[in-house]
Coordinates of C-alpha atoms in Angstrom, one line a residue:
Chain A
M1 CA -0.1 0.1 0.1
H2 CA 1.6 3.3 -1.1
V3 CA 0.6 6.3 1.5
E4 CA 0.7 9.9 0.4
V5 CA -0.3 12.8 2.3
A6 CA -2.0 16.0 0.4
L7 CA -0.7 18.6 3.5
I8 CA -3.3 21.0 2.1
Q9 CA -6.2 20.1 0.1
D10 CA -5.1 22.4 -2.8
L11 CA -2.6 19.7 -3.7
V12 CA -5.0 16.8 -4.3
P13 CA -4.9 16.2 -8.1
A14 CA -7.7 17.8 -10.2
K15 CA -8.1 14.4 -11.6
L16 CA -8.0 12.0 -8.9
G17 CA -6.7 8.4 -10.0
A18 CA -9.7 5.6 -9.9
E19 CA -7.8 3.6 -7.7
V20 CA -7.1 6.0 -5.1
S21 CA -8.8 5.9 -1.5
A22 CA -8.9 9.4 0.0
V23 CA -9.0 10.0 3.4
V24 CA -10.5 13.5 4.3
I25 CA -9.2 15.1 7.6
D26 CA -10.4 18.1 9.2
V27 CA -9.5 17.6 13.0
V28 CA -10.9 20.9 13.9
R29 CA -13.6 20.3 13.4
A30 CA -15.7 18.7 10.5
T31 CA -14.3 15.2 10.6
T32 CA -14.0 15.0 14.4
T33 CA -17.5 16.1 14.3
V34 CA -18.8 13.5 11.6
V35 CA -17.2 10.6 13.5
S36 CA -18.4 11.8 16.7
A37 CA -22.2 12.3 15.5
L38 CA -21.9 8.7 13.9
A39 CA -20.5 7.5 17.1
A40 CA -23.7 8.8 19.1
G41 CA -25.9 7.0 16.5
C42 CA -27.0 9.8 14.0
E43 CA -28.6 8.0 10.8
G44 CA -25.9 9.3 8.5
V45 CA -24.1 12.6 7.8
T46 CA -24.4 14.5 4.4
P47 CA -21.7 17.1 4.0
V48 CA -23.1 20.0 2.2
G49 CA -21.0 23.0 0.8
D50 CA -23.6 25.8 0.7
V51 CA -25.6 27.1 3.6
E52 CA -28.8 27.6 2.0
E53 CA -28.4 24.2 0.2
A54 CA -27.8 22.7 3.5
R55 CA -31.2 24.6 5.0
G56 CA -33.1 23.5 1.8
L57 CA -31.8 19.5 2.1
A58 CA -32.4 19.4 6.1
A59 CA -36.0 21.0 5.6
A60 CA -36.9 18.5 2.8
T61 CA -35.3 15.4 4.6
G62 CA -36.1 16.2 8.3
A63 CA -32.5 16.0 9.2
L64 CA -30.8 18.1 11.9
L65 CA -29.5 21.0 10.3
A66 CA -25.7 21.5 11.8
G67 CA -22.3 23.5 10.8
E68 CA -20.7 26.6 10.9
R69 CA -19.4 29.7 9.3
G70 CA -16.7 31.6 11.1
G71 CA -16.8 28.9 13.6
L72 CA -20.1 29.3 14.8
P73 CA -23.8 28.4 13.9
P74 CA -25.7 30.2 11.4
E75 CA -29.0 31.5 12.3
G76 CA -31.6 29.0 12.8
F77 CA -29.2 25.9 12.8
D78 CA -30.2 23.0 15.2
L79 CA -26.3 22.6 16.0
G80 CA -22.8 24.1 15.5
N81 CA -19.8 22.4 14.7
S82 CA -18.7 21.2 18.2
P83 CA -18.2 17.6 18.3
G84 CA -19.2 17.3 21.9
D85 CA -22.8 18.7 21.2
F86 CA -23.8 15.6 19.1
T87 CA -24.9 13.7 21.8
E88 CA -27.1 10.3 21.5
Q89 CA -29.9 12.2 23.1
R90 CA -29.8 14.9 20.6
C91 CA -29.1 12.7 17.3
A92 CA -29.3 9.1 17.8
G93 CA -31.4 7.5 14.6
R94 CA -31.7 11.2 13.3
P95 CA -29.7 12.1 9.8
V96 CA -27.7 15.2 10.0
V97 CA -26.9 17.7 7.4
L98 CA -23.4 19.4 8.0
T99 CA -22.0 22.5 6.2
T100 CA -18.6 23.6 7.3
T101 CA -16.0 26.2 5.9
N102 CA -13.3 23.8 4.7
G103 CA -14.1 20.1 5.3
T104 CA -16.9 20.1 2.9
Q105 CA -14.7 21.5 0.1
A106 CA -12.1 18.9 0.6
V107 CA -14.8 16.3 0.5
R108 CA -15.8 17.5 -3.0
R109 CA -12.1 17.5 -4.3
C110 CA -11.9 13.8 -3.3
L111 CA -14.7 12.5 -5.4
G112 CA -13.7 10.4 -8.3
G113 CA -11.4 8.2 -6.7
R114 CA -12.1 4.6 -5.1
A115 CA -13.7 5.7 -2.1
V116 CA -13.7 9.0 0.8
W117 CA -13.2 8.2 4.3
A118 CA -13.6 10.9 7.1
A119 CA -11.0 10.8 9.5
A120 CA -9.6 12.2 12.6
F121 CA -7.5 11.8 15.7
V122 CA -10.6 10.1 17.2
N123 CA -10.9 7.4 14.6
A124 CA -7.3 7.1 13.4
E125 CA -6.3 3.4 14.0
A126 CA -10.1 2.2 13.0
T127 CA -9.5 4.3 9.8
A128 CA -6.2 2.5 9.4
R129 CA -7.4 -0.9 10.0
A130 CA -10.5 -0.3 7.8
L131 CA -8.1 0.8 4.9
V132 CA -6.3 -2.3 5.2
D133 CA -9.5 -4.4 5.1
S134 CA -10.7 -2.4 2.2
G135 CA -7.8 -3.9 0.1
A136 CA -6.6 -0.2 -0.8
D137 CA -3.6 0.0 -2.6
E138 CA -3.3 3.9 -3.1
V139 CA -3.9 5.8 -0.2
L140 CA -4.3 9.8 -0.1
L141 CA -4.6 11.4 3.1
V142 CA -6.2 14.8 2.5
C143 CA -5.4 17.6 5.0
A144 CA -8.3 20.2 4.6
G145 CA -6.2 22.9 6.0
S146 CA -7.9 26.3 7.0
G147 CA -8.9 29.0 4.6
G148 CA -6.5 27.8 2.0
E149 CA -3.6 27.3 4.4
M150 CA -2.0 24.5 5.9
A151 CA -3.0 23.6 9.4
A152 CA -0.7 21.6 11.6
D153 CA -3.9 19.6 13.3
D154 CA -4.6 18.1 10.1
V155 CA -1.0 17.1 9.1
A156 CA -0.5 15.5 12.6
A157 CA -3.8 13.1 12.3
A158 CA -2.4 12.5 8.8
G159 CA 0.8 11.3 10.3
C160 CA -1.0 9.3 13.0
I161 CA -2.9 7.4 10.5
A162 CA 0.3 6.9 8.3
G163 CA 2.0 5.7 11.5
S164 CA -0.9 3.3 12.3
L165 CA -0.7 2.2 8.7
A166 CA 2.8 1.3 9.0
L167 CA 2.2 -0.7 12.1
L168 CA -0.3 -2.7 10.3
G169 CA 1.9 -3.9 7.6
A170 CA 3.9 -2.7 4.6
A171 CA 2.6 0.7 4.0
S172 CA 5.4 2.4 1.6
P173 CA 5.1 6.4 2.6
G174 CA 6.0 9.1 0.2
D175 CA 7.6 12.5 1.2
G176 CA 4.3 13.7 2.6
A177 CA 3.6 11.1 4.9
R178 CA 7.0 11.3 6.2
V179 CA 6.5 14.7 7.2
A180 CA 3.4 14.2 9.0
A181 CA 4.6 11.3 10.5
A182 CA 7.5 13.3 12.2
L183 CA 5.1 16.0 13.3
F184 CA 2.7 13.5 14.8
D185 CA 5.7 12.0 16.7
A186 CA 7.1 15.2 17.9
W187 CA 3.7 16.1 19.4
K188 CA 1.9 13.1 20.3
H189 CA 2.4 13.6 24.0
D190 CA 0.8 17.2 23.8
L191 CA -1.7 17.0 21.1
K192 CA -3.8 19.7 22.7
G193 CA -0.8 21.9 22.9
L194 CA -0.3 21.5 19.0
L195 CA -4.1 22.1 18.3
G196 CA -4.0 25.1 20.2
R197 CA -1.1 26.4 18.3
S198 CA -2.4 25.6 14.7
L199 CA -4.2 27.7 12.4
S200 CA -7.6 26.2 13.0
G201 CA -6.9 25.8 16.8
R202 CA -6.1 29.6 17.2
K203 CA -9.2 30.7 14.8
L204 CA -11.3 28.3 17.4
L205 CA -10.2 29.7 20.5
E206 CA -10.9 33.4 18.9
V207 CA -14.5 32.8 19.0
G208 CA -14.6 30.8 22.3
L209 CA -14.8 27.4 21.6
G210 CA -11.3 26.3 22.6
G211 CA -13.1 23.7 24.9
D212 CA -13.5 21.7 21.5
L213 CA -9.9 21.0 21.4
D214 CA -10.2 18.3 24.2
H215 CA -12.7 16.5 22.1
C216 CA -10.6 16.7 19.0
A217 CA -7.3 15.9 20.3
R218 CA -8.6 12.3 21.8
V219 CA -6.7 9.7 19.8
D220 CA -8.9 6.6 19.0
A221 CA -11.6 7.7 21.3
Q222 CA -14.4 6.6 19.0
P223 CA -13.0 3.4 17.2
L224 CA -15.3 3.9 14.1
A225 CA -14.2 4.0 10.4
V226 CA -16.3 6.2 8.4
R227 CA -16.9 5.9 4.4
L228 CA -19.0 8.2 1.9
D229 CA -21.6 6.0 0.6
R230 CA -23.2 6.5 -2.8
A231 CA -26.3 8.8 -1.6
G232 CA -23.2 11.2 -0.5
A233 CA -23.5 10.7 3.5
F234 CA -20.9 9.5 5.6
R235 CA -21.8 6.1 7.7
P236 CA -19.7 4.0 9.6
V237 CA -18.3 0.8 7.8
Chain B
M1 CA 10.0 38.0 13.0
H2 CA 7.2 35.7 11.8
V3 CA 8.6 32.7 9.9
E4 CA 6.4 30.5 7.6
V5 CA 7.2 27.8 5.4
A6 CA 5.7 27.1 1.8
L7 CA 6.2 23.2 1.8
I8 CA 6.4 23.2 -2.0
Q9 CA 7.0 26.3 -4.1
D10 CA 3.4 26.0 -5.6
L11 CA 2.1 27.5 -2.2
V12 CA 4.1 30.7 -2.7
P13 CA 1.5 33.5 -3.1
A14 CA 1.1 34.7 -6.7
K15 CA 1.9 38.3 -5.6
L16 CA 4.5 38.0 -2.6
G17 CA 4.1 41.0 -0.1
A18 CA 7.0 43.5 -0.5
E19 CA 7.8 43.0 2.8
V20 CA 8.8 39.0 2.4
S21 CA 12.2 37.9 2.6
A22 CA 11.9 34.8 0.5
V23 CA 14.4 32.2 1.1
V24 CA 14.7 29.4 -1.8
I25 CA 15.5 26.1 -0.8
D26 CA 16.5 23.3 -3.5
V27 CA 18.7 20.8 -1.2
V28 CA 19.0 18.2 -3.9
R29 CA 20.9 20.0 -5.5
A30 CA 20.3 23.5 -6.9
T31 CA 20.9 25.7 -3.8
T32 CA 23.4 23.6 -2.1
T33 CA 25.2 23.9 -5.5
V34 CA 24.8 27.8 -5.6
V35 CA 26.2 28.0 -2.0
S36 CA 29.3 25.7 -3.1
A37 CA 30.2 27.5 -6.1
L38 CA 30.2 30.6 -4.1
A39 CA 32.0 29.3 -1.5
A40 CA 34.8 28.1 -3.9
G41 CA 35.0 31.6 -4.8
C42 CA 33.1 31.8 -8.1
E43 CA 32.2 35.5 -9.4
G44 CA 28.4 35.0 -8.9
V45 CA 25.8 32.4 -9.7
T46 CA 22.9 33.6 -12.3
P47 CA 19.8 31.0 -12.2
V48 CA 18.4 30.8 -15.5
G49 CA 15.0 28.9 -16.4
D50 CA 15.6 27.8 -20.1
V51 CA 18.9 25.8 -21.3
E52 CA 19.1 27.6 -24.5
E53 CA 18.7 31.1 -22.8
A54 CA 21.4 29.7 -20.1
R55 CA 24.0 28.9 -23.3
G56 CA 23.4 32.3 -24.6
L57 CA 24.0 34.1 -21.7
A58 CA 27.2 32.0 -20.9
A59 CA 28.5 32.5 -24.4
A60 CA 27.7 36.4 -24.1
T61 CA 29.6 36.9 -20.7
G62 CA 32.0 34.3 -20.6
A63 CA 30.3 32.4 -17.7
L64 CA 31.0 29.1 -16.7
L65 CA 27.8 27.0 -18.2
A66 CA 26.5 24.5 -15.4
G67 CA 23.2 22.6 -14.4
E68 CA 21.2 19.9 -15.3
R69 CA 18.0 18.5 -17.0
G70 CA 17.0 14.9 -15.7
G71 CA 19.7 15.2 -13.3
L72 CA 22.4 15.1 -15.9
P73 CA 24.4 18.2 -17.7
P74 CA 23.0 19.0 -21.0
E75 CA 25.3 18.6 -24.1
G76 CA 28.2 20.8 -23.9
F77 CA 27.8 22.5 -20.5
D78 CA 30.9 23.0 -18.6
L79 CA 29.6 21.5 -15.3
G80 CA 26.5 19.7 -14.1
N81 CA 24.8 20.5 -10.9
S82 CA 26.9 18.1 -8.5
P83 CA 28.3 20.8 -5.5
G84 CA 31.4 18.9 -5.4
D85 CA 32.3 19.6 -9.0
F86 CA 32.5 23.4 -8.2
T87 CA 36.0 23.5 -7.0
E88 CA 38.0 26.5 -6.6
Q89 CA 40.3 25.4 -9.3
R90 CA 37.5 25.1 -11.6
C91 CA 35.7 28.4 -10.8
A92 CA 37.3 30.7 -8.6
G93 CA 37.0 34.1 -10.0
R94 CA 34.3 33.2 -12.8
P95 CA 30.7 34.0 -13.2
V96 CA 28.7 30.9 -13.6
V97 CA 25.1 30.4 -15.2
L98 CA 23.3 27.7 -13.7
T99 CA 20.0 26.3 -15.2
T100 CA 18.0 23.6 -13.1
T101 CA 14.5 21.9 -13.2
N102 CA 13.2 23.3 -10.0
G103 CA 15.2 25.5 -8.4
T104 CA 15.2 28.2 -11.1
Q105 CA 11.7 28.0 -11.2
A106 CA 11.2 28.7 -7.3
V107 CA 13.5 31.6 -7.6
R108 CA 11.4 33.1 -10.2
R109 CA 8.2 32.8 -8.0
C110 CA 10.1 34.6 -5.0
L111 CA 10.8 38.1 -7.2
G112 CA 8.8 40.8 -6.1
G113 CA 9.4 40.5 -2.0
R114 CA 12.1 42.2 0.0
A115 CA 15.1 39.9 -1.1
V116 CA 15.5 36.6 -2.4
W117 CA 18.3 34.2 -0.3
A118 CA 19.3 30.7 -1.6
A119 CA 19.8 28.1 1.3
A120 CA 20.5 24.4 2.0
F121 CA 21.7 22.5 5.0
V122 CA 25.4 23.8 4.0
N123 CA 24.4 27.1 4.9
A124 CA 21.5 27.0 7.1
E125 CA 22.8 28.7 10.4
A126 CA 24.5 31.6 8.2
T127 CA 21.3 32.3 6.1
A128 CA 19.6 32.4 9.8
R129 CA 22.3 35.0 11.2
A130 CA 22.0 37.0 8.0
L131 CA 18.0 37.2 8.0
V132 CA 18.4 38.6 11.4
D133 CA 21.1 41.1 10.7
S134 CA 19.0 42.1 7.6
G135 CA 16.3 43.1 9.7
A136 CA 13.6 40.7 8.3
D137 CA 10.1 41.0 9.8
E138 CA 8.6 38.5 7.4
V139 CA 10.3 35.2 6.4
L140 CA 9.1 32.7 3.8
L141 CA 11.2 29.7 3.5
V142 CA 10.2 28.4 0.1
C143 CA 10.7 24.6 -0.6
A144 CA 11.3 24.3 -4.2
G145 CA 9.9 20.4 -4.2
S146 CA 10.5 18.2 -7.4
G147 CA 8.5 18.0 -10.4
G148 CA 5.8 19.9 -8.8
E149 CA 5.9 17.4 -5.9
M150 CA 6.9 18.3 -1.9
A151 CA 10.5 16.8 -1.3
A152 CA 11.3 16.2 2.3
D153 CA 14.9 17.2 1.8
D154 CA 13.7 20.7 1.1
V155 CA 11.4 20.8 4.0
A156 CA 13.8 19.3 6.4
A157 CA 16.5 22.2 5.5
A158 CA 13.5 24.8 5.9
G159 CA 13.0 23.1 9.6
C160 CA 16.8 23.3 10.2
I161 CA 16.5 27.4 9.1
A162 CA 13.6 27.7 11.3
G163 CA 15.0 26.0 14.3
S164 CA 18.5 28.3 13.8
L165 CA 15.9 31.5 13.6
A166 CA 14.1 30.3 16.7
L167 CA 17.5 29.8 18.5
L168 CA 18.6 33.3 17.5
G169 CA 15.6 35.3 18.9
A170 CA 12.0 35.8 18.8
A171 CA 10.9 33.9 15.6
S172 CA 7.3 33.0 15.5
P173 CA 6.4 30.2 13.9
G174 CA 3.6 29.4 11.3
D175 CA 2.1 26.0 11.2
G176 CA 4.2 25.1 8.3
A177 CA 7.5 26.1 10.3
R178 CA 6.5 23.8 12.8
V179 CA 5.9 21.0 10.5
A180 CA 9.2 21.6 9.0
A181 CA 11.0 21.8 12.3
A182 CA 9.5 18.4 13.5
L183 CA 10.8 17.0 10.5
F184 CA 14.1 18.1 10.8
D185 CA 14.4 17.1 14.5
A186 CA 13.4 13.5 13.7
W187 CA 16.0 13.0 11.0
K188 CA 18.7 15.3 12.3
H189 CA 21.2 12.4 13.1
D190 CA 20.3 10.7 9.9
L191 CA 20.1 13.3 7.4
K192 CA 21.6 11.3 4.5
G193 CA 19.3 8.7 5.4
L194 CA 16.1 11.0 4.9
L195 CA 18.0 12.4 1.6
G196 CA 18.2 9.1 0.1
R197 CA 14.5 8.4 1.0
S198 CA 13.4 11.7 -0.3
L199 CA 12.1 12.3 -3.7
S200 CA 14.9 14.4 -5.0
G201 CA 17.2 11.9 -3.7
R202 CA 15.5 9.0 -5.2
K203 CA 15.8 10.6 -8.4
L204 CA 19.2 11.2 -8.0
L205 CA 20.2 7.7 -7.1
E206 CA 18.3 6.6 -10.2
V207 CA 21.0 8.6 -12.3
G208 CA 23.8 7.1 -10.5
L209 CA 24.6 10.4 -8.5
G210 CA 24.1 9.5 -4.9
G211 CA 27.6 10.6 -4.0
D212 CA 26.2 14.2 -4.3
L213 CA 23.8 13.3 -1.2
D214 CA 27.0 13.3 1.3
H215 CA 27.6 16.9 0.1
C216 CA 24.0 17.9 0.3
A217 CA 23.4 16.6 3.7
R218 CA 26.3 18.6 5.6
V219 CA 25.0 21.1 7.9
D220 CA 26.7 24.4 8.4
A221 CA 29.9 23.1 6.3
Q222 CA 29.9 26.4 4.3
P223 CA 29.1 29.3 6.6
L224 CA 27.9 31.6 3.7
A225 CA 24.9 33.7 3.4
V226 CA 23.6 34.1 -0.4
R227 CA 21.6 36.6 -1.9
L228 CA 20.1 37.5 -5.4
D229 CA 21.6 41.0 -6.3
R230 CA 19.8 43.6 -8.7
A231 CA 21.6 41.9 -11.5
G232 CA 20.1 38.7 -11.2
A233 CA 23.0 36.9 -9.5
F234 CA 23.4 35.1 -6.3
R235 CA 26.4 36.5 -4.3
P236 CA 27.7 36.1 -0.7
V237 CA 26.5 38.6 1.6

């Protein structure tokens, strides 16, 4: 299995190879939220780019409407993008429509490959195991970044998953995977420290949601692999 | 001083801010060669994008014609791009015209800022000191990469320089600088090992020039800061 990391989503090739299993990583917070919502029993999480489109889809399907712009939930949303808010009580059995600033764009860039997975620290090892079980030969870990810039939290999670893949077998790392793995190793005993210093984390602290970083920094807390289905919703595998 | 790293030259903003001091890094081998040629006493190294343009300029100025395509010197060139070939005997007092695949493009992307420096492991600390002495407020370390992809050798050298800047004073690192610093720290005791595994190093091994990696991996072997002058030639500062 060849493992490469796109350190920012802009580096994803315009035409993704049909054999590529893409793993979208937006630690703070979109993919942490997707995994947390599914771990809490929600019926599926559909990522949507546009706020109005998200409102329309949620209204039509009876889904919970969740997400953020500038870190905060737009008016009338049921939930923001704080992973801890997706409790069993609030979302078990319900579909969720999620619109966020960076993660949704990253998902769109990854369509056209073999599969699109959603991953973060919370499900790093589960994702690695599922990739191996799926028979993936070409894995591209895609760091969403923040506003077009690289974010260290995503790169570190990519390094964490690349490390898990290496432990599971004969993963051959590209240069990006080696860079990401070094970042994770350097910070693995203080991930919350890294998240607080990262571009995405700093933006979250600015809007008073720094508490979410605790949740985002929990490695393997939600052992759930998550993949986009044909209907465009993330579901557990 | 704010220090950021463009992990690949494609991430350099199209319009570079006038206050940005850009540092071009192409460890294997363009900037290692530039520094080595100047350390050997050559009169200046002019980076040129096109092979024919390089031939013409060298013919017109009596400069030594050096460089590579696919790692090897084009026909009729005086020198390739092996830093060790730039000896005092061959180039002291002579101007050099250098055309390479990745480094020259990176230089072009960095025009428009406050200054363009050329750096590699061989002059990492000298570069950091010169940046501080120059009063730079905004430093962008630009990793040339290889054929449009990120190369770990350049990222590690950026991390080495970022680390030197941090030691010298109050450098505030961006996410890219943090990522690069972690890579350098992880590999600083086996830089030749990293270079041999990196995209650029592997390409060099394929054309039988792996011996150059010894030279490229020597941290601070040539304590010379190098800047592009107004005539478009790199010179020692």
